XYZ file of C-alpha atoms in Angstrom:
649
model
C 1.473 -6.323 1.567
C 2.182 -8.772 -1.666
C -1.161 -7.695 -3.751
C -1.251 -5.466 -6.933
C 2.863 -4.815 -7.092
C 4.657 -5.229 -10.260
C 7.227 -7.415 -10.624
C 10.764 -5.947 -10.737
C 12.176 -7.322 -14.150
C 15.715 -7.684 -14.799
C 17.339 -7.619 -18.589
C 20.736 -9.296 -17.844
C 21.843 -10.364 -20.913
C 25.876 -9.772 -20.697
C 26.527 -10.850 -24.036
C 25.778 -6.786 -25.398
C 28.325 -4.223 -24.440
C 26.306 -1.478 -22.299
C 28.442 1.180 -24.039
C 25.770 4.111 -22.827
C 26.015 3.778 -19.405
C 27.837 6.959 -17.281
C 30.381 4.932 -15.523
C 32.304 3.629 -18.335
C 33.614 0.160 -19.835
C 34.357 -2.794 -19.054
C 30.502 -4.032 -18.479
C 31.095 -8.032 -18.671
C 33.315 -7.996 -15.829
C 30.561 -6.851 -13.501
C 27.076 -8.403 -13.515
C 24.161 -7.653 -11.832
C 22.498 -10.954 -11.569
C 19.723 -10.405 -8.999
C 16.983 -7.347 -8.162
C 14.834 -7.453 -5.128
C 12.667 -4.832 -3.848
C 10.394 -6.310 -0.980
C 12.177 -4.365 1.272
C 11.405 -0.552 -0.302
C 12.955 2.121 -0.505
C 15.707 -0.650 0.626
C 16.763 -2.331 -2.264
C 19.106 -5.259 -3.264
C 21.390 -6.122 -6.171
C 23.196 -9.408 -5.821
C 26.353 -8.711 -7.909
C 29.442 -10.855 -9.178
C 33.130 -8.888 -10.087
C 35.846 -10.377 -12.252
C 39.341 -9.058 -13.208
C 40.553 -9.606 -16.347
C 41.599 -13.496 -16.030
C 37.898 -13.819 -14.803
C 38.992 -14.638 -11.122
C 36.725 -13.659 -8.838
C 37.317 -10.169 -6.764
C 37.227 -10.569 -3.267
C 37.694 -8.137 -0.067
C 35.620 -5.162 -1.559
C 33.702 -3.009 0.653
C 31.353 -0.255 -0.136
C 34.295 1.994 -0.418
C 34.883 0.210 -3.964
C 31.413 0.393 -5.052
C 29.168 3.332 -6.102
C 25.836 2.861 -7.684
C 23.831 4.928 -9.715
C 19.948 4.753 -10.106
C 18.255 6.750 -12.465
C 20.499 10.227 -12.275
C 21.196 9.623 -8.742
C 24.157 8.303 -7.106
C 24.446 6.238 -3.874
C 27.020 4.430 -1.707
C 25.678 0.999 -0.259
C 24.204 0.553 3.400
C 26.472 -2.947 3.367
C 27.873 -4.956 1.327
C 28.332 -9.010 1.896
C 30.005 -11.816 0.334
C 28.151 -14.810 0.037
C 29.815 -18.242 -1.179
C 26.141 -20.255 -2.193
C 28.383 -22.622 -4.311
C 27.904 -23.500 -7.467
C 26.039 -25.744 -10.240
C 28.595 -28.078 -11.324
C 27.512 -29.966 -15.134
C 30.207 -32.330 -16.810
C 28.644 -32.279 -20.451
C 30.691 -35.549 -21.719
C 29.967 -35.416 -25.795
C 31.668 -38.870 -25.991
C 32.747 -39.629 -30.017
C 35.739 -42.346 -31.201
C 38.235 -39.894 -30.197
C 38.151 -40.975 -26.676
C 38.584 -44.507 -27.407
C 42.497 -43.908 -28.613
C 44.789 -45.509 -26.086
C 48.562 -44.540 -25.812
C 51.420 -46.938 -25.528
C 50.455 -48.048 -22.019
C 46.914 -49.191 -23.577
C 45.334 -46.192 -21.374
C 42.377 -44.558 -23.432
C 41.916 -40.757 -23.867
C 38.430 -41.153 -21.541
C 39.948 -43.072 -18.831
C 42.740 -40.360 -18.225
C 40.093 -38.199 -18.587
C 38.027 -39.757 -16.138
C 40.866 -40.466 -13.711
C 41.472 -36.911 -13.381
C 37.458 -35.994 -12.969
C 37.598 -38.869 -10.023
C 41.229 -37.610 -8.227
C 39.337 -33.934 -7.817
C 36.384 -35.533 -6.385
C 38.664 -37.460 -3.974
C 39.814 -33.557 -2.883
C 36.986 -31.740 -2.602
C 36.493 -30.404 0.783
C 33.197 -28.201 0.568
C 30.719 -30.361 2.093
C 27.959 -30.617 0.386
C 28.097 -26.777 -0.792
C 27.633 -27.586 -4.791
C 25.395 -29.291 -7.504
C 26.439 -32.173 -8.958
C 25.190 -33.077 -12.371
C 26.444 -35.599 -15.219
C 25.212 -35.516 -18.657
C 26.443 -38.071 -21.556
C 25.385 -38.329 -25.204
C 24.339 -41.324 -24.684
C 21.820 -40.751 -22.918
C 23.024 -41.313 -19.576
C 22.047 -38.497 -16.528
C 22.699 -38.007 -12.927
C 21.934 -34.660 -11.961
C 21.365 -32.233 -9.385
C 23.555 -34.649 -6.733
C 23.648 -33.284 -3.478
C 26.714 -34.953 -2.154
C 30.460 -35.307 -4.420
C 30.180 -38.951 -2.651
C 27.240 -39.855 -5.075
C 28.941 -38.023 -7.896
C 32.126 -39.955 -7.500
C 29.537 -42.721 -7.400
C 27.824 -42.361 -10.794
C 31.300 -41.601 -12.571
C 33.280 -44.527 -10.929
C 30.642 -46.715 -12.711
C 29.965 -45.008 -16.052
C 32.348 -47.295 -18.028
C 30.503 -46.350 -21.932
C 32.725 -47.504 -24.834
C 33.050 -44.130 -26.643
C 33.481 -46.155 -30.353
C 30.250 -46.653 -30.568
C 28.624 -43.492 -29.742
C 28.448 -40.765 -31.905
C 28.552 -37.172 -30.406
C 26.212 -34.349 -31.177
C 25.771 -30.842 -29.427
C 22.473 -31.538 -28.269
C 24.513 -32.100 -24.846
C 25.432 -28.906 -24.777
C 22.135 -27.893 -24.908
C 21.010 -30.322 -22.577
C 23.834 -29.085 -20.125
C 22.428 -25.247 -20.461
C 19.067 -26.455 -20.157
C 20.074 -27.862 -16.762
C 21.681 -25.209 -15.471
C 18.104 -22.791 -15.931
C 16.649 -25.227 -12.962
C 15.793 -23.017 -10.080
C 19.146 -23.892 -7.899
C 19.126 -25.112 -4.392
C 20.651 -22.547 -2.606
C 19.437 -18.353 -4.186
C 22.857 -16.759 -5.996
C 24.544 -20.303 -7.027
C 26.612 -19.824 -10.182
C 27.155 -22.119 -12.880
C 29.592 -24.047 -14.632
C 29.968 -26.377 -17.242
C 32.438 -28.343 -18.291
C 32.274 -29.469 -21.421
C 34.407 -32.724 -22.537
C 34.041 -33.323 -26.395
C 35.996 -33.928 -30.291
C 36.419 -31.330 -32.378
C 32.610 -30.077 -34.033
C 32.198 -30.467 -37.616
C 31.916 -27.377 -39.954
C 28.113 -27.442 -40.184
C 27.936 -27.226 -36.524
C 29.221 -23.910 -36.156
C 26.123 -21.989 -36.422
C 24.995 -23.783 -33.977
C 27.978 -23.569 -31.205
C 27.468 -20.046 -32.067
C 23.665 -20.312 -31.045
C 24.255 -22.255 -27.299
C 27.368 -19.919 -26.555
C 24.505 -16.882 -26.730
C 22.106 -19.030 -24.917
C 24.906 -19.947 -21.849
C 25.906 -16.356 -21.733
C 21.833 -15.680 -21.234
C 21.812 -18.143 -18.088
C 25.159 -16.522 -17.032
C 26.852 -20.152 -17.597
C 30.277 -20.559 -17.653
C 31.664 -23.157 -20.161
C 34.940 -24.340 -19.947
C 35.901 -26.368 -22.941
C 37.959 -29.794 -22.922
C 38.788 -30.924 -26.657
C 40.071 -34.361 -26.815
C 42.035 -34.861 -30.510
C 45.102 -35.304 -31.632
C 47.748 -32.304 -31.504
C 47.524 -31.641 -35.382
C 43.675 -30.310 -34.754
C 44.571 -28.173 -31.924
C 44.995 -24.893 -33.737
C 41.736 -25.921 -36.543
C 38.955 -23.916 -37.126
C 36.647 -26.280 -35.339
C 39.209 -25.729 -31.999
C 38.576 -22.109 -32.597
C 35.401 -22.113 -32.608
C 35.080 -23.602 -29.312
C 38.121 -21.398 -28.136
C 35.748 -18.627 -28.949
C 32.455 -20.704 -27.542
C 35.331 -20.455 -23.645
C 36.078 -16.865 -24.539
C 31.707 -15.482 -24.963
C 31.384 -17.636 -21.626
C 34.246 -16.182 -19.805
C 35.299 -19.783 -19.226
C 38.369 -21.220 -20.593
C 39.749 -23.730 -23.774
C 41.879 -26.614 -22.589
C 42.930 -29.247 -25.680
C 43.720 -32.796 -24.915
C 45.640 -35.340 -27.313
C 46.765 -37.601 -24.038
C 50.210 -36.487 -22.912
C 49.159 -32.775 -21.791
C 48.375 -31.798 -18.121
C 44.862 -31.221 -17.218
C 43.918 -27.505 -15.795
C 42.639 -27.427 -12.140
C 39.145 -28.525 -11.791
C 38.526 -26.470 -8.314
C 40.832 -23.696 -9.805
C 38.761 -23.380 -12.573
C 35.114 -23.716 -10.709
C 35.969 -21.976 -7.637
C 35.234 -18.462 -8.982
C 31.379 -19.322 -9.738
C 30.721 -19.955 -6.022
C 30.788 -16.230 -4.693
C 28.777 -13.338 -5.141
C 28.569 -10.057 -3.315
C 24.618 -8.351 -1.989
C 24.162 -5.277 -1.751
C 21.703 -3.045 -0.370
C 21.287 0.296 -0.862
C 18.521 2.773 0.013
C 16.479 3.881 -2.934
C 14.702 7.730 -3.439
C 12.501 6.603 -6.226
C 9.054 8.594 -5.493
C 7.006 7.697 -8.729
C 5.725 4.739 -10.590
C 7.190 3.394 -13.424
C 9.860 2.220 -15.119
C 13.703 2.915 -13.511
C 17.205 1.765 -14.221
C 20.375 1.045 -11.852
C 23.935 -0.065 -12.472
C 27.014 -0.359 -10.165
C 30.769 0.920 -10.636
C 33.470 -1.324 -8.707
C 36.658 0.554 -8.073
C 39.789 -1.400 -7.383
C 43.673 -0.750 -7.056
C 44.039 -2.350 -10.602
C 41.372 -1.039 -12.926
C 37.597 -0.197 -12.415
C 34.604 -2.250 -13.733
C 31.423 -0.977 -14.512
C 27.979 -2.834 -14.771
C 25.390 -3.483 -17.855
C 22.140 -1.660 -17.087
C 19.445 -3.090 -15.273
C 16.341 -1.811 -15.547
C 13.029 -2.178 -13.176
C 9.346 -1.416 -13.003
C 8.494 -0.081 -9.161
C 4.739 1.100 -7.917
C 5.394 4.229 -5.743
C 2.140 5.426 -3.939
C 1.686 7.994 -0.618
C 0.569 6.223 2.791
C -2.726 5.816 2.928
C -4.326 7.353 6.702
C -7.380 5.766 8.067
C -9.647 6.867 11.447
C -10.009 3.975 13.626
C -13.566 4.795 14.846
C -13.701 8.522 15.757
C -16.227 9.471 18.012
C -19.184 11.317 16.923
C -19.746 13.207 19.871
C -17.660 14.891 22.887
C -19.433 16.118 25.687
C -17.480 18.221 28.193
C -18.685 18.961 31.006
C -17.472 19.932 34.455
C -15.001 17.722 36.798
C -16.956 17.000 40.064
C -13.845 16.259 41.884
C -12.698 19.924 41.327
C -15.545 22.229 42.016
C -13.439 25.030 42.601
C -12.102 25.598 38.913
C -16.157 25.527 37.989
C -16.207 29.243 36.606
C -12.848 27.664 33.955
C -14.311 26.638 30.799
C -10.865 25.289 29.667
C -10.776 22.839 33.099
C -13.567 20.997 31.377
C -13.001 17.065 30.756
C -11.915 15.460 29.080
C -9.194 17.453 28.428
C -8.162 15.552 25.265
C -9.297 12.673 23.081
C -7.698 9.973 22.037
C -7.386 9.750 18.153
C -6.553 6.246 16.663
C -5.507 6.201 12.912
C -4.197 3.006 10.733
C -1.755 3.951 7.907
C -2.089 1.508 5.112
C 0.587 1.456 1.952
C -1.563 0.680 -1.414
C 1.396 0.284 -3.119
C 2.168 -2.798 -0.256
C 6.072 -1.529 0.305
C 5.908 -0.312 4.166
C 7.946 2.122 4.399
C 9.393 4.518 7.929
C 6.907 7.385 8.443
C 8.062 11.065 9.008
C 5.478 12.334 10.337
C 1.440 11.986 10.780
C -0.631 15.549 11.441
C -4.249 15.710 12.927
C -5.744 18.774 11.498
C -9.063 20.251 13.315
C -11.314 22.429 11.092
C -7.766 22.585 8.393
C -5.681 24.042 10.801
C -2.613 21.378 11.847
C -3.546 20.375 15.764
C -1.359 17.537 16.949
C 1.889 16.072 15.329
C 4.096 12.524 15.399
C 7.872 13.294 14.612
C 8.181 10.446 15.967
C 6.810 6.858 17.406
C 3.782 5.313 17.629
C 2.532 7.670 14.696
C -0.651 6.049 14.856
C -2.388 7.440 17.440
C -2.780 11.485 18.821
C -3.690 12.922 22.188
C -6.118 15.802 20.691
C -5.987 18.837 23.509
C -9.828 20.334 23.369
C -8.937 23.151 26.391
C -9.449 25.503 23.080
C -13.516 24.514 22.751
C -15.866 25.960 24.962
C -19.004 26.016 23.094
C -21.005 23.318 20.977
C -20.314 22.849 18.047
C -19.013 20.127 15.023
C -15.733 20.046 13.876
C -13.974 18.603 11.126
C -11.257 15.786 11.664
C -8.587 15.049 8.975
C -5.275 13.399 9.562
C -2.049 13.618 6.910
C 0.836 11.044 7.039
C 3.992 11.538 5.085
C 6.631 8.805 4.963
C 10.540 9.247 4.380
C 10.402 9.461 0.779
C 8.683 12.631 1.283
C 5.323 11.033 -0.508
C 2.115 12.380 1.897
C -1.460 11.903 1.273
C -4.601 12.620 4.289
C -7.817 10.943 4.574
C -11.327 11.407 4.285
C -13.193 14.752 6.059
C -14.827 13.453 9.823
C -17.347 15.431 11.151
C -17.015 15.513 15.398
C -19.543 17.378 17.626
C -18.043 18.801 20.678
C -21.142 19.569 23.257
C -20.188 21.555 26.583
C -22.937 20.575 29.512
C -23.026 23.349 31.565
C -23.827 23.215 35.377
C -26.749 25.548 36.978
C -23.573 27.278 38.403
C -22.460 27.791 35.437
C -24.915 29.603 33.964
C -24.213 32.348 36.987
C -20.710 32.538 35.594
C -21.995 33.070 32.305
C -24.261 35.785 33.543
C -21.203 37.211 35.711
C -18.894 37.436 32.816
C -21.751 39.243 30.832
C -23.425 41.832 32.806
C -23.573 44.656 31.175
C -25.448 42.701 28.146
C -27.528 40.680 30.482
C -28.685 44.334 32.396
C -29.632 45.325 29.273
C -31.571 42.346 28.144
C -33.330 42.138 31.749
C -34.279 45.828 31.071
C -35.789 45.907 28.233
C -37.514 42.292 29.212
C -38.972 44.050 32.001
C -39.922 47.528 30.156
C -41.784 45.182 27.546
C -43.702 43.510 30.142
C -44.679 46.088 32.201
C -46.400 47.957 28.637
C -47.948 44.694 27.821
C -49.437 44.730 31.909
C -51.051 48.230 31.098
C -52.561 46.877 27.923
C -54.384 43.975 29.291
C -55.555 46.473 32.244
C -56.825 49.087 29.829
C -54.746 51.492 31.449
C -52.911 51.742 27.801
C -55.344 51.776 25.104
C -54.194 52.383 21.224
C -56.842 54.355 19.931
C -55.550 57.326 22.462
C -53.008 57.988 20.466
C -56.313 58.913 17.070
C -57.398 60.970 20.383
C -54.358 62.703 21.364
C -54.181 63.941 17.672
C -57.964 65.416 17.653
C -57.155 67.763 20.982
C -54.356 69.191 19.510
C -57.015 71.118 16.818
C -57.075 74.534 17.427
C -59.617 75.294 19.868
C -61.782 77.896 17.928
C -62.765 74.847 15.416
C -63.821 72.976 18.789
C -65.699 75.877 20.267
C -67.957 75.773 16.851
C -68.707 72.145 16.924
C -69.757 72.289 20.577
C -71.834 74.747 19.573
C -73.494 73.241 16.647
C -74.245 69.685 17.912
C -76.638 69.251 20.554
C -75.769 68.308 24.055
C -76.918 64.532 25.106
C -76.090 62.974 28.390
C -73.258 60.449 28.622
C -74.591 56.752 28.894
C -72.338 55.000 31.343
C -69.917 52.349 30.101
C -70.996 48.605 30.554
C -68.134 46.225 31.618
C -67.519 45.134 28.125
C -66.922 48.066 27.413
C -64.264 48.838 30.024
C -62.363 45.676 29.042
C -62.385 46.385 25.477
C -58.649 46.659 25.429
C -58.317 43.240 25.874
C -59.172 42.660 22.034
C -55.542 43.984 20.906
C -54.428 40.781 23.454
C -56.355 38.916 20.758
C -54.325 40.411 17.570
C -50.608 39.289 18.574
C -49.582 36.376 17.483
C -47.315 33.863 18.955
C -45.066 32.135 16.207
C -45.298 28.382 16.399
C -42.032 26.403 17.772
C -40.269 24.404 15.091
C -39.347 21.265 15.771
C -35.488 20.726 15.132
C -34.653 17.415 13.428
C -33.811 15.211 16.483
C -31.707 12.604 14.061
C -29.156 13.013 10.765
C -29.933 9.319 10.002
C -31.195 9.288 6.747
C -31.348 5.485 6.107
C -30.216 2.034 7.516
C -29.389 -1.577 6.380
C -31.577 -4.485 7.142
C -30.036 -7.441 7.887
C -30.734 -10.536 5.169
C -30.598 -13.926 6.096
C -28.063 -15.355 3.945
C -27.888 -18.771 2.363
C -26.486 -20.377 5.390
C -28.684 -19.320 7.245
C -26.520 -16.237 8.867
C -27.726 -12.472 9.602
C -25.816 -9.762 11.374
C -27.866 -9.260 14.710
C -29.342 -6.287 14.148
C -30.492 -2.860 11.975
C -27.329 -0.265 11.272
C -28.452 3.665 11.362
C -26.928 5.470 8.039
C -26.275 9.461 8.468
C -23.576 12.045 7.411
C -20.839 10.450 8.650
C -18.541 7.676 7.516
C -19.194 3.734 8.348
C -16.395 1.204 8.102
C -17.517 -2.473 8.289
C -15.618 -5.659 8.575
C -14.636 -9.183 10.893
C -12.389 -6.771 13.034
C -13.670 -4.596 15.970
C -10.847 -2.508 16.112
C -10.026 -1.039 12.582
C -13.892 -1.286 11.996
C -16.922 0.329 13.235
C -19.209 -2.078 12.341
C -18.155 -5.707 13.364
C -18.844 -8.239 10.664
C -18.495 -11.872 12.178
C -17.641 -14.055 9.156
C -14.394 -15.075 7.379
C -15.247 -14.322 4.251
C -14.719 -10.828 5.757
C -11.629 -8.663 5.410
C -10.225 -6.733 8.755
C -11.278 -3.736 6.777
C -13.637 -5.378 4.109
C -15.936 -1.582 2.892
C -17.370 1.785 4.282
C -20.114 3.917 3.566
C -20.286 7.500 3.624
C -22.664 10.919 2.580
C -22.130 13.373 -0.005
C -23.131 17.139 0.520
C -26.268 16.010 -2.179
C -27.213 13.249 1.017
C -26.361 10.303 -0.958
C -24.786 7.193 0.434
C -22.411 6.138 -1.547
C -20.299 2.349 -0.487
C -16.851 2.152 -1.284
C -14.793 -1.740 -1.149
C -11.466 -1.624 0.499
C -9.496 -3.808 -1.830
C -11.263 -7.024 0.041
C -10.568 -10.860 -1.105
C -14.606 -11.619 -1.443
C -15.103 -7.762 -2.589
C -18.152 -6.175 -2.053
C -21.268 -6.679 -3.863
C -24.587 -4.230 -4.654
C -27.966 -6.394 -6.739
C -25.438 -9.111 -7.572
C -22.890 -7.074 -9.318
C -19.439 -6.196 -7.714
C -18.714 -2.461 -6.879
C -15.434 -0.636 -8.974
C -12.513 0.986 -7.564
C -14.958 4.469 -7.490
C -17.558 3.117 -5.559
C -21.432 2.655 -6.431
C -24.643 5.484 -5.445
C -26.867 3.343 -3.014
C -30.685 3.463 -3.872
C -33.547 2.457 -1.950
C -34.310 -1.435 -1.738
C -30.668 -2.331 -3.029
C -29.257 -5.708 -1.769
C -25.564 -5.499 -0.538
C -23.254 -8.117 0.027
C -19.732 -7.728 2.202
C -18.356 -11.432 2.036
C -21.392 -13.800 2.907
C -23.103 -10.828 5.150
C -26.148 -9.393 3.436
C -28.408 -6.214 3.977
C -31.102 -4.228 2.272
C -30.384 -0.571 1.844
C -33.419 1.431 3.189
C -34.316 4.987 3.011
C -36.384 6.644 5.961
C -38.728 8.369 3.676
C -39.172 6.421 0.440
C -42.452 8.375 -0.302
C -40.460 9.272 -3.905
C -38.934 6.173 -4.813
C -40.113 4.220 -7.592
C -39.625 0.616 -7.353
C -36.592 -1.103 -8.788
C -36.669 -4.912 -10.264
C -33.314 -6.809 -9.717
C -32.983 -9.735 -12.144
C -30.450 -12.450 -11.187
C -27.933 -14.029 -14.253
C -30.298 -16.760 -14.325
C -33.294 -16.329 -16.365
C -35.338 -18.962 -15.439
C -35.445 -18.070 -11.663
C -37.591 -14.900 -11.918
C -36.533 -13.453 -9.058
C -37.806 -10.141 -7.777
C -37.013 -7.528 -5.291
């Protein structure tokens, strides 16, 4: 469910004021560091909460938190605080400043280091940070697992800071170290940054790495090592203000003051709170969320985070329907024979797959199973994918149309594809008396006029009945003066008797009816089929496959396919062919890794018209598509990329 989703992308850059958002000020002090949607609609923010000293918030529980995403607002399904640790980088910018010694002949780095090495001797987290040490010059250990190597590498760094010259390109190397993926999701970072006051034409570019730490949510806190007199310069106010941007804090050195507390200062990097809400987003595109923490002292609002989601309706799917149902009676209960609606089966079983193209599965409300476009059978409830169709409503042939719908909890529904299914009832010899039975009034009548109709057509054929009486019958209905003249006038000759051919001359209007022909009903809808190909390796799919009206699915599993494809270059549910109302076939790909393939070229999203003698390819399976009657085709030429070959088909 990973394919064709876009990436959710977060703008977290806490350095701008979100000033527009609906919940208010305040936006630094709550940062929304982390957006994950694999779990759709479900959603989580991973989110961090300072007061005003920057000390980390903790005991809030959804009751302190509403979120709003787009125009909607929502209270969190749960809301957990997570202590990952944190990404721990001393940034030592060593200069001649460090060298001084006081009357004891200590330097300014030794004290300094003294006091790195007595927290190391206290810390108690086992092995929950990152270690890192960075010197200007040149020297690294970084991304230590355990505070017993860090205390390691610093107990035997011994530099002598006269000869080095300092530069903020360790600064930059210290941010640059804290991007690294870290080794446990939701670490914070911290830096702490030991160095001389910066020359003049450095301040541009303090300026620059403060904006670049605030980008990687780094936390600097700043150690100046000079002498007293330089503690309230512009250079120590420029890196008061680097502390300040980075929500860390300015501590100034001359080698008589008391150092701040290394794991007071860190601890507040190592937390973070996830939450998970559950989202109603029900289109594509671009959306926004943001978070407003409530608290006893004041309330903190969010920056803006903003996110591109896919949002697309389930996706239904027949698992091979049957074509045909044949009812018929149930020999084991003879006496409900004259009950059409005692016919089995009773029901069918329908099997459907539901398939999310946008690849976030989601709960489902509901799946339908609509006969003919009326609603039939309905899931409020598990398994949705499969229905127990009740066909006690059909007692006479016919087809039917199948369609299932499937809407999810979003409200987002969508059905699938039109599937024709022929319900046959197989009446019994008995039956057919029950039939008569229920209709005798109509069947009298029928048998009647059957009977009437034959007995006139007897008298025909034995001349009993002959046409021309009815010329005759007009003639002696003249009045009978105009008969008494013309026997008068015309003389009298003696009757001949009448041969035998003569007698049986009725038989000729036998010859004048005629007897329609019986047409022959179509016995088949298949229209075409695809001929297995031997492919290069020397594989064929066993045999023909029959093409008609109604839908194929192919691919390497039997169950969510009709047509079983054994290869791995096959998906479960690799392509499927169907008919248009014109009789066209038309194949359609079903978002397969190997695609599908028709003459060489690979089919789009649409699908591709199949025409006699095209070559298809699912995976490494091949077939030729074949028409039944080809009398009208005209032959096509398929040229492969290669020139040379000259291959025809």
């Amino acid at each position: 469910m990973q394919k064709n989703i876009s990436r959710l992308l977060i703008l977290s850059i806490f350095f701008l004021l979100f000033s527009t958002t609906a919940f208010g000020q305040n936006s630094e002090n709550v940062s929304l560091e982390l957006l994950e949607d694999d779990q759709f609609p479900e959603i989580s923010l991973s989110m961090r909460v300072f007061n005003a000293q920057w000390d980390f918030i903790h005991n809030l529980t959804s009751k302190n938190i509403v979120i709003q995403e787009d125009s909607n607002i929502y209270t969190p399904i749960s809301v957990n605080k997570s202590q990952p640790g944190s990404q721990i980088i001393f940034a030592l910018n060593l200069g001649s400043s460090f060298a001084i010694r006081n009357s004891q002949g200590i330097s300014r780095f030794d004290m300094v280091k003294a006091a790195l090495l007595d927290w190391g001797k206290e810390y108690s987290k086992e092995e929950q940070d990152d270690f890192s040490i960075v010197a200007s010059d040149g020297t690294e250990f970084t991304h230590l697992n355990a505070i017993q190597e860090w205390n390691k590498a610093l107990t035997q760094y011994n530099p002598d800071p006269r000869d080095m010259t300092p530069s903020l390109d360790i600064l930059a190397k210290a941010i640059d170290l804290a991007s690294d993926p870290p080794k446990k999701q939701g670490m914070g970072k911290a830096i702490i940054f030991l160095t001389p006051p910066p020359k003049q034409s450095s301040f541009s570019a303090l300026k620059n790495l403060g904006d670049m730490a605030v980008q990687q949510n780094a936390r600097i806190f700043v150690w100046m090592i000079s002498s007293p007199t330089l503690f309230d310069s512009q250079a120590a106010n420029e890196l008061r203000d680097l502390a300040i941007r980075t929500h860390g804090q300015f501590f100034a050195f001359s080698g008589v003051e008391t150092f701040p507390g290394i794991e007071t200062t860190i601890d507040p990097t190592r937390y973070f709170y996830e939450i998970r809400y559950h989202s109603e987003i029900k289109e594509s595109g671009s959306h926004s969320v943001s978070v407003k923490v409530q608290t006893a002292e004041a309330t903190y609002s969010s920056q803006l985070v903003t996110f591109d989601l896919q949002v697309l309706p389930p996706n239904p799917i027949f698992v091979s329907p049957p074509l045909e149902i044949i009812r018929s009676v149930d020999k084991q209960k003879p006496q409900d024979q004259g009950n059409l609606t005692t016919y089995i089966p009773l029901r069918q079983k329908i099997d459907i797959i539901i398939e999310f193209p946008d690849k976030h599965p989601r709960r489902l409300k509901r799946t339908t199973l609509f006969v003919d476009g009326v609603p039939t059978e309905e899931n409020i409830a598990e398994p949705f994918n499969t229905f127990s169709w009740d066909l006690t409503p059909y007692n006479s042939t016919g087809e039917h149309i199948l369609q299932v719908e499937a809407e999810d909890t979003l409200g987002l529904r969508n059905k699938s594809i039109e599937t024709p299914v022929k319900i046959k009832i197989q009446y019994s010899p008995f039956d057919l008396l029950i039939v008569i039975r229920q209709n005798i009034l109509l069947v009298g009548f029928v048998l009647s006029a059957i009977l009437l109709g034959g007995l006139i057509f007897l008298m025909i054929i034995k001349g009993k009945i002959h046409p021309r009486h009815f010329g005759r019958l007009q003639q002696n209905t003249l009045p009978k003066f105009k008969q008494t003249t013309e026997q008068k006038t015309k003389p009298s000759h003696p009757q001949k008797p009448k041969t035998k051919a003569q007698k049986h001359k009725g038989f000729s209007w036998f010859k004048r009816i005629r007897i329609p022909e019986k047409k022959i009903q179509p016995q088949s809808r298949i229209t075409a089929y695809l001929q297995p190909i031997e492919n290069i390796h020397g594989k064929k799919h066993p045999k023909e496959i029959d093409l008609g009206s109604y839908e194929i699915t192919f691919g390497s599993n039997a169950v969510k396919s009709k047509i079983h494809l054994n290869d791995p270059s096959v998906d479960n549910l690799h392509a499927r062919i169907t008919s248009n109302q014109a009789g066209n076939h038309w194949i359609f790909d079903n978002n397969s890794v190997a695609g599908t393939w028709v003459n060489y070229q690979q089919i789009p999203k649409e699908g591709k018209q199949l025409e006699h003698s095209d070559i298809i390819f699912m995976g490494r399976i091949e077939f030729r598509y074949l028409l039944k009657d080809a009398t009208n085709y005209q032959k096509r030429i398929i040229t492969t990329m290669e020139k040379s070959s000259g291959t025809h088909i």
